[in-house]
Short mmCIF file of C-alpha atoms and ligand atoms in Angstrom, two decimals:
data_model
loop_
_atom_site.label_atom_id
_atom_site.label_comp_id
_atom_site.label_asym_id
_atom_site.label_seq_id
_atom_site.Cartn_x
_atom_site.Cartn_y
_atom_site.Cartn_z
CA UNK A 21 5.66 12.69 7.55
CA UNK A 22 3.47 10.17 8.73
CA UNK A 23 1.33 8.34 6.54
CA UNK A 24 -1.42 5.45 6.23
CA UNK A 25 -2.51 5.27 3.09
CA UNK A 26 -3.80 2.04 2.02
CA UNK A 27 -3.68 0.60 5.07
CA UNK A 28 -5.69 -1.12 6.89
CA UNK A 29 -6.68 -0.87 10.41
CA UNK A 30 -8.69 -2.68 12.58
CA UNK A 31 -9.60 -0.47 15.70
CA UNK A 32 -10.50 -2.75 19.29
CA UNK A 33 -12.65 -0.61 21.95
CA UNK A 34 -12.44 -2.29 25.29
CA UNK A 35 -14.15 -1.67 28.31
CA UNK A 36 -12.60 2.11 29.52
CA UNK A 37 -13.80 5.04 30.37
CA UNK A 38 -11.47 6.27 27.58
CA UNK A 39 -13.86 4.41 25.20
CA UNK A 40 -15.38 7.74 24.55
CA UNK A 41 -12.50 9.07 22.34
CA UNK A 42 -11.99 6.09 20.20
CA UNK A 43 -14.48 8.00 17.49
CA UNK A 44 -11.85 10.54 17.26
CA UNK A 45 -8.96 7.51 16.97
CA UNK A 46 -10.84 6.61 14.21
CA UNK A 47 -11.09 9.82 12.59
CA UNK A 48 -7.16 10.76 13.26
CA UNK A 49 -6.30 7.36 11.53
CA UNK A 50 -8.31 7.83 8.86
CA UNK A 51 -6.42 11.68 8.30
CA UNK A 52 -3.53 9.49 7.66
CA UNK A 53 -5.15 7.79 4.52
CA UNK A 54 -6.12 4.38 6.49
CA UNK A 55 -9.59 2.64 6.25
CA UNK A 56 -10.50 1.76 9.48
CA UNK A 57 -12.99 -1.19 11.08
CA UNK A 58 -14.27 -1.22 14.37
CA UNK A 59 -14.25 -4.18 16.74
CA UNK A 60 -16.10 -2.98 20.49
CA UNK A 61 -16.34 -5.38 23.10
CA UNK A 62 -19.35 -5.56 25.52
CA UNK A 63 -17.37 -3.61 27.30
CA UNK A 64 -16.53 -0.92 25.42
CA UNK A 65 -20.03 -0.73 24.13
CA UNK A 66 -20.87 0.92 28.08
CA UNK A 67 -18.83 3.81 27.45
CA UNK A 68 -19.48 4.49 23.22
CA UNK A 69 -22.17 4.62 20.77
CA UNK A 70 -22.13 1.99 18.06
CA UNK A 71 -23.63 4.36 15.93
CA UNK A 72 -20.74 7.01 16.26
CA UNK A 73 -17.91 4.34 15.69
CA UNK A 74 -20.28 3.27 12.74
CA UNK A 75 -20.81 6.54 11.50
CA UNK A 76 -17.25 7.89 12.00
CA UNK A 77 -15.78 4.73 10.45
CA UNK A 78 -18.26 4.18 7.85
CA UNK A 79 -18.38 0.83 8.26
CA UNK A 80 -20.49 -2.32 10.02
CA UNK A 81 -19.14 -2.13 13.75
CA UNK A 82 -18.18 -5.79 14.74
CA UNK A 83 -19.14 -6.94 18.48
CA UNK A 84 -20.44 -10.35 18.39
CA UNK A 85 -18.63 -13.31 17.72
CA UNK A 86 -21.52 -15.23 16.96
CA UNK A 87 -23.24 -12.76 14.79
CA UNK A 88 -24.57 -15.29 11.46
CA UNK A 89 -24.69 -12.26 9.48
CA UNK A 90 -21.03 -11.23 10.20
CA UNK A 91 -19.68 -15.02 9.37
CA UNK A 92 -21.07 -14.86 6.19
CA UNK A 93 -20.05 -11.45 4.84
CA UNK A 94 -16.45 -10.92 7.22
CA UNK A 95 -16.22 -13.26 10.16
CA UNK A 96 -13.56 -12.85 12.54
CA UNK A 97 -11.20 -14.97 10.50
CA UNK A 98 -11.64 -12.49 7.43
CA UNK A 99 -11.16 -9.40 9.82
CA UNK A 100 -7.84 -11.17 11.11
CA UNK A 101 -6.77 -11.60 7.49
CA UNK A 102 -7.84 -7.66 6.31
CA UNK A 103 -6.18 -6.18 9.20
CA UNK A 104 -2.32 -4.89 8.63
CA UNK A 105 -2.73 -3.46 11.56
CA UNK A 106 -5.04 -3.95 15.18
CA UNK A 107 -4.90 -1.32 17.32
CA UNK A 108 -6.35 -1.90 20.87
CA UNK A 109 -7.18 1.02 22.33
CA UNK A 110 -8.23 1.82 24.75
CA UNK A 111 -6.97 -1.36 26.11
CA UNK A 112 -8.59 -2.01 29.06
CA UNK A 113 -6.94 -4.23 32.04
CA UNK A 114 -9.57 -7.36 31.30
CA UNK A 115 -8.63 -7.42 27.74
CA UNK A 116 -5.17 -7.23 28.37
CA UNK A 117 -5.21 -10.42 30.89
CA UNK A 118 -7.61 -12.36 28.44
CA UNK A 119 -4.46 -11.55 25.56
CA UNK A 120 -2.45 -13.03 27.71
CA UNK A 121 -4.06 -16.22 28.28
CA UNK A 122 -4.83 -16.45 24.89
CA UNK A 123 -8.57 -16.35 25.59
CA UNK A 124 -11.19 -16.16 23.09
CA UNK A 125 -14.12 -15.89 24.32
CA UNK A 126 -15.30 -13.04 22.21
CA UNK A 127 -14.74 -11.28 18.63
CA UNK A 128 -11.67 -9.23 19.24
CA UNK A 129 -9.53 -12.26 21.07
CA UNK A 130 -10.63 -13.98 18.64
CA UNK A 131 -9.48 -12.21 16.01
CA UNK A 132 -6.72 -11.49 17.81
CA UNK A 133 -5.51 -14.83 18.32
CA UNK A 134 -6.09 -15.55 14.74
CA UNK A 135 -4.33 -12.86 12.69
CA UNK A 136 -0.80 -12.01 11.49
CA UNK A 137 -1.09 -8.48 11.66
CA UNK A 138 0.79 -6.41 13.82
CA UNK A 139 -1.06 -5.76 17.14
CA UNK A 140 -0.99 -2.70 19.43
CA UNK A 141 -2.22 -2.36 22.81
CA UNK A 142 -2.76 1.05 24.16
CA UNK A 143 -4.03 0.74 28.07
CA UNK A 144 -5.83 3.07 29.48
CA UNK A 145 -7.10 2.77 33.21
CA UNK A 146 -6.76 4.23 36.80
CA UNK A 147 -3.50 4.71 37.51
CA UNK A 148 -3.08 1.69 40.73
CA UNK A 149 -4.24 -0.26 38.20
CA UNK A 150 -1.53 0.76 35.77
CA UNK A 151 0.93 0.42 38.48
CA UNK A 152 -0.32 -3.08 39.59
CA UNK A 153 2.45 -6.06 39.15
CA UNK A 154 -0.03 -8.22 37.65
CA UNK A 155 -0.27 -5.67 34.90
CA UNK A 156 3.07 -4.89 34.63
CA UNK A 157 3.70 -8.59 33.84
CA UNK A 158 1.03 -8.87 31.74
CA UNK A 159 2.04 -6.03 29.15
CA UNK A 160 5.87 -7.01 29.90
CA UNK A 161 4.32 -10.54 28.57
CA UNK A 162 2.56 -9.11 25.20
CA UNK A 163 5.44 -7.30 24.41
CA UNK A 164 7.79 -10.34 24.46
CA UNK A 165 5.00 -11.81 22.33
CA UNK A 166 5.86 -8.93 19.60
CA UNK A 167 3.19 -6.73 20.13
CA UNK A 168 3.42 -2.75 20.61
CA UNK A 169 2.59 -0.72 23.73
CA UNK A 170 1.38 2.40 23.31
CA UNK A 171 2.55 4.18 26.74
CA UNK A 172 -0.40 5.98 28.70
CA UNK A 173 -0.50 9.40 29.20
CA UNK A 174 0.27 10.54 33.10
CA UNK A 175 -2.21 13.28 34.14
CA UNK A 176 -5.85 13.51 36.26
CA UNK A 177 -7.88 10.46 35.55
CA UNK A 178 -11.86 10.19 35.27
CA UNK A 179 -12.03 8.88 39.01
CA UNK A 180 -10.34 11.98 40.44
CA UNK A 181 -6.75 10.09 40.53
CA UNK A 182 -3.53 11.78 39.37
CA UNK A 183 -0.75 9.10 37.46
CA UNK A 184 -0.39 7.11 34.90
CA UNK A 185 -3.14 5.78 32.76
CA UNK A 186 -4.88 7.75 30.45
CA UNK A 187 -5.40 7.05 26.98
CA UNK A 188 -2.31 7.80 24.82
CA UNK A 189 -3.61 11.04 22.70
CA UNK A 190 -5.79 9.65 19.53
CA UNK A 191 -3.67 12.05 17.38
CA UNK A 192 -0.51 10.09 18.67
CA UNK A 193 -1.87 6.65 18.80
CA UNK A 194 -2.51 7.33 14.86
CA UNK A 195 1.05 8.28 13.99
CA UNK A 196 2.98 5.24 16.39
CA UNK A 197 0.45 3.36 13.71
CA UNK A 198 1.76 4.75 10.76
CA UNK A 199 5.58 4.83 12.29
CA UNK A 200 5.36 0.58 11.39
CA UNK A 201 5.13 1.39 8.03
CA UNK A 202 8.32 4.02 7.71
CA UNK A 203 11.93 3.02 7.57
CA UNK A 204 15.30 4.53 6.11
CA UNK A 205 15.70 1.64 3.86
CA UNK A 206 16.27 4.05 0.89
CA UNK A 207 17.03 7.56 2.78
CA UNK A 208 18.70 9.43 0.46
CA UNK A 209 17.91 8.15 -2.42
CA UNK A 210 16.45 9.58 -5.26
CA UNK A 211 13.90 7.51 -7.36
CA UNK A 212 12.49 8.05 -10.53
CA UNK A 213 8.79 6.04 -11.40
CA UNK A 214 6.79 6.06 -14.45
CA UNK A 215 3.18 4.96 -14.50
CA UNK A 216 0.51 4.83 -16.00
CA UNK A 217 -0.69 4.52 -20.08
CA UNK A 218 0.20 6.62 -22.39
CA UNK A 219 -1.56 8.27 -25.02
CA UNK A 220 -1.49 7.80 -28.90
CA UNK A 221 -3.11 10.32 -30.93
CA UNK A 222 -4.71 9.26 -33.93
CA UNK A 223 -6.28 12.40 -34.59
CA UNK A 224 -7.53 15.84 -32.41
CA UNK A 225 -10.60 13.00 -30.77
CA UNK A 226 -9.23 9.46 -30.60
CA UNK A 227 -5.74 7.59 -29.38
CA UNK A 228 -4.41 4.08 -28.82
CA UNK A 229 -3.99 3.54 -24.99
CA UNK A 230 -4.42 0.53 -22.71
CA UNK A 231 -5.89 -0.50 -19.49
CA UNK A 232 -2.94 0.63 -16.69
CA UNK A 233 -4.92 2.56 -13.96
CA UNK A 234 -1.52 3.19 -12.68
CA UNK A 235 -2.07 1.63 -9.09
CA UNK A 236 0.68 -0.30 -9.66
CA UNK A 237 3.12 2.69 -10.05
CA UNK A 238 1.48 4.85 -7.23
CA UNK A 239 1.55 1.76 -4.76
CA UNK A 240 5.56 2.15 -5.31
CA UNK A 241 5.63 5.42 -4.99
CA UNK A 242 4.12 5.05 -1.72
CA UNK A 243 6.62 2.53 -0.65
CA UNK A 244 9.72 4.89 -1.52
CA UNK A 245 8.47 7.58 0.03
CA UNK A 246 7.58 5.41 3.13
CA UNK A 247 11.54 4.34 2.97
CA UNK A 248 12.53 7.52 2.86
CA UNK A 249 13.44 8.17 -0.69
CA UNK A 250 12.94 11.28 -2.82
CA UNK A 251 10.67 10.57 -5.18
CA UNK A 252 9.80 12.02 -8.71
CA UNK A 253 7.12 10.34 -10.65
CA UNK A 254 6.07 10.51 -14.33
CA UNK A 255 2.41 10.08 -14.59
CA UNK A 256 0.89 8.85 -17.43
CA UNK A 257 -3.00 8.41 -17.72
CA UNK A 258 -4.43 7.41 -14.56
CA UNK A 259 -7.66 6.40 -12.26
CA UNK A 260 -5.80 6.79 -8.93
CA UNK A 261 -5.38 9.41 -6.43
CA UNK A 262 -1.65 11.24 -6.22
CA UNK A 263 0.83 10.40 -4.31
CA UNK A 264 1.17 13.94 -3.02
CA UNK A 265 4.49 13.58 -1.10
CA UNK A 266 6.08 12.90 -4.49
CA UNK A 267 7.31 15.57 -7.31
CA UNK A 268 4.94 14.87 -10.24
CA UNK A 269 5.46 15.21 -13.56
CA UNK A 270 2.46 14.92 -16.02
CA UNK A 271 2.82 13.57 -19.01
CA UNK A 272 0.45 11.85 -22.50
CA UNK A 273 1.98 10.10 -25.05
CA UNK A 274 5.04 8.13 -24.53
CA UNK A 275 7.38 10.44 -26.64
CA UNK A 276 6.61 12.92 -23.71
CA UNK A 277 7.03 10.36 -21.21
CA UNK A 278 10.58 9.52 -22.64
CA UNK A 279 11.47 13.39 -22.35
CA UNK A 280 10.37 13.93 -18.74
CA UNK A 281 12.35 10.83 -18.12
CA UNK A 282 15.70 11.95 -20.11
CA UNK A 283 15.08 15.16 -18.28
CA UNK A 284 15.68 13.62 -14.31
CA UNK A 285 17.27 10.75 -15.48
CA UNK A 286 21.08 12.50 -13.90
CA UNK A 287 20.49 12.72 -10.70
CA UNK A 288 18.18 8.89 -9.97
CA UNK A 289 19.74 6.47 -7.99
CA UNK A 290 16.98 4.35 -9.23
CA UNK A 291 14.32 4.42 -12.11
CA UNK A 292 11.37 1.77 -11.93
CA UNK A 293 9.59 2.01 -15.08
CA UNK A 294 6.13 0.62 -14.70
CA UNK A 295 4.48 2.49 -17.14
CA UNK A 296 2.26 1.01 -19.77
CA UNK A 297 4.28 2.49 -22.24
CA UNK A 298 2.60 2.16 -26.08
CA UNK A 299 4.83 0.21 -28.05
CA UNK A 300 3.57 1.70 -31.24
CA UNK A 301 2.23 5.29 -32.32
CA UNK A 302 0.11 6.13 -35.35
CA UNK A 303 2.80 7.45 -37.87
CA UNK A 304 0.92 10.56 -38.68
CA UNK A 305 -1.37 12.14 -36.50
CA UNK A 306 -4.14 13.38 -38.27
CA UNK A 307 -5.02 17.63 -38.38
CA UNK A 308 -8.54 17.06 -38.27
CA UNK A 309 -11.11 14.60 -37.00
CA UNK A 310 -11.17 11.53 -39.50
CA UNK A 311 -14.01 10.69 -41.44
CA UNK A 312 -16.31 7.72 -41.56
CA UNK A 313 -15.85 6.67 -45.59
CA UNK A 314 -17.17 3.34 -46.78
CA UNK A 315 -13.71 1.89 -47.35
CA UNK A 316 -11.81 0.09 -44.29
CA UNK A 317 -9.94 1.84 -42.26
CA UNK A 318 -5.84 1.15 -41.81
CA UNK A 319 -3.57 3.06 -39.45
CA UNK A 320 -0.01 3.21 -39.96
CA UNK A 321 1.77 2.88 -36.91
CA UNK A 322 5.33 3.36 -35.83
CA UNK A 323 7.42 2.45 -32.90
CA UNK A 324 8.09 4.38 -29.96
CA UNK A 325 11.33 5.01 -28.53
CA UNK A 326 12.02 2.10 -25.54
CA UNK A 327 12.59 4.32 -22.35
CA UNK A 328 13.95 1.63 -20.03
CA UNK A 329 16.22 0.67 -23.12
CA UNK A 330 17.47 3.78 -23.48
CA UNK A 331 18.44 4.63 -19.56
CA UNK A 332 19.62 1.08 -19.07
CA UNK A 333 22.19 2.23 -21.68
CA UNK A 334 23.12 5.45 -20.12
CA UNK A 335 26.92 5.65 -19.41
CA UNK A 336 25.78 7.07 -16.20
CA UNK A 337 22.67 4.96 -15.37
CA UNK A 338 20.93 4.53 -12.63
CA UNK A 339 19.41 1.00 -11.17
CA UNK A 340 16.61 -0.16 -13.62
CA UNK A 341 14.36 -2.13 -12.82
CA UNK A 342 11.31 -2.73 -15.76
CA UNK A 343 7.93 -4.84 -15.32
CA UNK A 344 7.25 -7.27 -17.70
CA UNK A 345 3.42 -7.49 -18.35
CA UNK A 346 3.01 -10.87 -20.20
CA UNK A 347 -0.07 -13.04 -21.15
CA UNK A 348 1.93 -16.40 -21.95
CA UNK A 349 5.47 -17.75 -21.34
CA UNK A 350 5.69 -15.81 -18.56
CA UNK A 351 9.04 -16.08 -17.01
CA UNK A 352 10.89 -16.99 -20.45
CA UNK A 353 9.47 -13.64 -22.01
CA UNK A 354 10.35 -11.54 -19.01
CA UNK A 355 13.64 -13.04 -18.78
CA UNK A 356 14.17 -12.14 -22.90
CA UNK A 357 13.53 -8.37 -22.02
CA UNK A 358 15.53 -8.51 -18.95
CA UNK A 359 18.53 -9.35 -21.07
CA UNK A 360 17.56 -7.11 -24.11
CA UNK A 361 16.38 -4.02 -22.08
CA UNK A 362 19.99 -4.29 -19.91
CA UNK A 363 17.97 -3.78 -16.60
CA UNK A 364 19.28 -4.98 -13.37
CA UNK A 365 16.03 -6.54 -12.51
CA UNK A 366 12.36 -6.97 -14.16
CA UNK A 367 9.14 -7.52 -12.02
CA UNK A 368 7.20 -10.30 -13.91
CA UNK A 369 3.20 -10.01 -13.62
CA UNK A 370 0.71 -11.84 -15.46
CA UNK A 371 -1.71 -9.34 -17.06
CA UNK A 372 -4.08 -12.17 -18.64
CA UNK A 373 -6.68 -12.56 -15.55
CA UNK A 374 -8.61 -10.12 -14.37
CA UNK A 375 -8.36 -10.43 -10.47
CA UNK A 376 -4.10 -9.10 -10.59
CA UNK A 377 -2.43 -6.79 -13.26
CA UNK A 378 -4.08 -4.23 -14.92
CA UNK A 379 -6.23 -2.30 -13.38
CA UNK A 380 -7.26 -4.42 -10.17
CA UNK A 381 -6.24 -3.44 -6.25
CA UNK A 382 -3.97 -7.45 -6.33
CA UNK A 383 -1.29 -8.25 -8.07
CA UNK A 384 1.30 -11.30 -7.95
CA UNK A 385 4.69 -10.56 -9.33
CA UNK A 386 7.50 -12.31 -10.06
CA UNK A 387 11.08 -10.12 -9.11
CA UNK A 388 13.62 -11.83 -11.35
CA UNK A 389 17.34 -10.81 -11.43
CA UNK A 390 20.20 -12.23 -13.66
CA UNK A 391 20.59 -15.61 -11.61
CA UNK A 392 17.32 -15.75 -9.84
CA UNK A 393 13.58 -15.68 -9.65
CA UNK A 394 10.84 -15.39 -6.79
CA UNK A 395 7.75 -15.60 -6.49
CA UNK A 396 5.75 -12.69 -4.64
CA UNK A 397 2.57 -13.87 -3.62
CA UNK A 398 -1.03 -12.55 -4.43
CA UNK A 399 -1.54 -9.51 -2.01
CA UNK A 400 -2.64 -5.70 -2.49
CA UNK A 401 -0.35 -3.56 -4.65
CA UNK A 402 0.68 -2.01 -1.60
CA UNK A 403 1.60 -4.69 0.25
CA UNK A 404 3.40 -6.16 -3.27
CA UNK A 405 5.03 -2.79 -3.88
CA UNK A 406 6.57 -2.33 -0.21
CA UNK A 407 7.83 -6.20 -0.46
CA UNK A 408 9.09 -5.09 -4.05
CA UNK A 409 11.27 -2.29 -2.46
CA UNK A 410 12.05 -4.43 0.69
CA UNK A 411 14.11 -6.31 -2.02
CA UNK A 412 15.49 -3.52 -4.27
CA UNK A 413 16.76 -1.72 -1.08
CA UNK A 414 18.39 -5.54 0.08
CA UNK A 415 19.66 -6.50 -3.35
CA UNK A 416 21.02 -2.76 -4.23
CA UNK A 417 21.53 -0.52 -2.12
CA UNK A 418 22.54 -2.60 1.29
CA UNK A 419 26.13 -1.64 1.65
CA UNK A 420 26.08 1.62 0.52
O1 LIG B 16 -1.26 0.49 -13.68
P1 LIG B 16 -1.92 -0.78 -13.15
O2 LIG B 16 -3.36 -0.90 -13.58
O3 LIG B 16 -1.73 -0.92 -11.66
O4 LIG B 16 -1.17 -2.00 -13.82
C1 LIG B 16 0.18 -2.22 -13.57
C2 LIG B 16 0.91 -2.75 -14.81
C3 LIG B 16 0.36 -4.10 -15.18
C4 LIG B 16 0.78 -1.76 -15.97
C5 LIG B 16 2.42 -2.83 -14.41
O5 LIG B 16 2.55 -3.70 -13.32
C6 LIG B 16 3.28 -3.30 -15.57
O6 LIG B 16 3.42 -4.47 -15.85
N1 LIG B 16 3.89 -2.33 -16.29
C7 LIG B 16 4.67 -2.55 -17.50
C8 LIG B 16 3.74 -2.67 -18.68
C9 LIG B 16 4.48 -2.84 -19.98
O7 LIG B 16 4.48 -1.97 -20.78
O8 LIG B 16 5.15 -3.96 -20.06
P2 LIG B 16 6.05 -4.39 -21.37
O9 LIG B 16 6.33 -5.82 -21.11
O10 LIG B 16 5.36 -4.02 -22.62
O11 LIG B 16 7.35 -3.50 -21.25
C10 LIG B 16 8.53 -3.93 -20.56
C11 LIG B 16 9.17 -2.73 -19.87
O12 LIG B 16 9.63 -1.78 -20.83
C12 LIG B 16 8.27 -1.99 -18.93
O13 LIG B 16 9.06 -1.66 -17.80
C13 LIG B 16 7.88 -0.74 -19.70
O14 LIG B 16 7.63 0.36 -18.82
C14 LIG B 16 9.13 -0.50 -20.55
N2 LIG B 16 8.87 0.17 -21.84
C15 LIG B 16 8.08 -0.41 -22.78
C16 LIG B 16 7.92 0.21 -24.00
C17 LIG B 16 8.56 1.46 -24.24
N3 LIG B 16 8.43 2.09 -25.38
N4 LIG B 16 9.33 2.00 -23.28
C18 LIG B 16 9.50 1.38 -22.10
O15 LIG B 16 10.20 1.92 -21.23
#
């Protein structure tokens, strides 16, 4: 099923007819989860209303490289850096040329020139200028440069013309988008995730929980299913939206947590526990609401069972792989539960500053095995999770 959540796209309107349906590329992107932003070119702006692509998108609609206000707040560099993906569509023959020189002599070759992202070009124009051996070269040129054509449609054109030219179908355009994102890396597989916090009742009102929003977890999810994986999921408490492709299993405290788990543990070819599990539990849970007195307050508390422990040791067990959340001693500390929870792998993240870790859209994790450690660099959860299970699917499951 095609899917683009969390991604996102940065959509280039050239100078086409075809112009006029790049609202509706916008909205059939956004169906598939992504956030879009709009470059138009002087150009496109002939053929579409600023104000629809603004009001479709929901965002600022980008068109002039110079614009002071735009440098400030997200210049083209920052645009470049957003996008995971730019889509060019409708591509018109201009722009394409300009790609190929490597022109930049406005905002979207600009930004073209200056991101990483993946770039598609979908052209749309009359058809003799489809068929034209200058253009031929040119998108025979792009391609060898790595980008993506998006083949035109063959049918009656604007001008009267029959061929091939139009504007690949928005609806299509959207899903070659989200294809980029989908492998087989892990068909076949069945994973089991927990996220979230759990829950600790003290009494019918109050409980001992922690700050996991349980982004983290859902970001993975993502990237299993976008593998191809089957993929349960034990939620905890969260602030995110479902991962609806998944089979989800609610759970509160982490007693319940460890039975959902025990429950699918047979059939997982790997478990990823990144649940905030509670270490500790009050030892009785009180009947009724508790008091105020005027003596202090102490709660007894108890330790849970360790879930990842407990399935590492499973005579049957599947591939566990923990996260370490640590404020000091970083790698030492994960590399001490590595060894006592018996996982095949802990992902290391530093849950002392604010802007990665708990409860923020970043993270920067450390993946740390037996004999090694790397470094995965500051990015969006996403982007972390999908290089997380890049290197699960490389380290574990390659030959099989
Ligand atoms: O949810 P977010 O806001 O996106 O934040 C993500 C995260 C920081 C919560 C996540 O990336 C993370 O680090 N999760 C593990 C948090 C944790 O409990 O770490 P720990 O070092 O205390 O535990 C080590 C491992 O043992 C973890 O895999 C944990 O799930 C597991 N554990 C811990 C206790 C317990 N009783 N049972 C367990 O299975």
């Amino acid at each position: 099923m095609s899917d683009l959540t969390n991604k996102r796209i940065v959509l280039g309107v050239s100078g086409s007819i075809a112009a006029y349906k790049s609202p509706e590329i916008v909205r059939r992107l956004q169906d598939l989860g992504a956030e879009v932003r709009v470059i138009v070119t002087n150009g496109g702006r002939e053929f579409v209303s600023e104000r629809s692509l603004q009001t479709i998108s929901k965002n600022k609609v980008h068109d002039n490289l110079w614009d002071k206000e735009a440098e400030l707040a997200m210049g083209h560099i920052e645009l470049a850096k957003w996008a995971d993906v730019i889509i060019i569509a409708p591509a018109s023959a201009n722009t394409i040329a300009k790609l190929c020189h490597g022109r930049a002599d406005d905002l979207l070759t600009t930004v073209i020139l200056a991101t990483e992202a993946k770039i598609m070009i979908a052209p749309a124009m009359n058809q003799q200028m489809f068929a034209a051996s200058a253009m031929k070269d040119n998108l025979e040129l792009l391609q060898k440069r790595g980008m993506d054509i998006i083949k035109p449609g063959f049918g009656e054109q604007a001008c009267g013309d029959v061929g091939e030219g139009r504007l690949a179908d928005p609806l299509d355009i959207a899903k070659q988008a989200a294809d980029l994102f989908t492998s087989s890396l892990l068909s076949g597989k069945n994973i089991l995730i927990t996220l979230g916090g759990t829950k600790e009742s003290i009494d019918p009102v109050r409980f001992i929980s922690n700050h996991s929003s349980g982004k983290m977890g859902m970001a993975l999810a993502h990237a299993c299913i976008q593998a191809g994986a089957k993929t349960t999921l034990i939620v905890g408490s969260i602030s995110v939206d479902i991962e609806k492709r998944a089979e989800i299993i609610h759970v509160v405290s982490a007693e319940d947590m460890y039975k959902a788990v025990m429950k699918k543990i047979n059939s997982q070819d790997l478990f990823i526990s990144c649940a905030a599990v509670a270490d500790f539990k009050p030892k009785k849970m009180s009947k009724n609401k508790i008091k105020k007195n005027d003596s202090p307050m102490t709660i007894e508390l108890i330790e849970n069972k360790d879930i990842l422990a407990t399935v590492s040791q499973l005579e049957k067990k599947p591939i566990c792989i923990g996260f370490a959340a640590e404020t000091e001693n970083h790698i030492e500390n994960a590399r001490i539960k590595l060894k006592k929870k018996k996982c095949d792998a802990i992902i290391l993240n530093d849950v002392s500053k604010s802007e990665i870790g708990l409860n923020s859209n970043d993270n920067e994790v450390h993946f740390i095995t037996k004999n090694k450690s790397e470094i995965i660099e500051k990015n969006t959860k996403q982007i972390i999770a999908e290089k997380i299970i890049n290197k699960l699917a490389n380290y574990f499951f390659k030959s099989s």
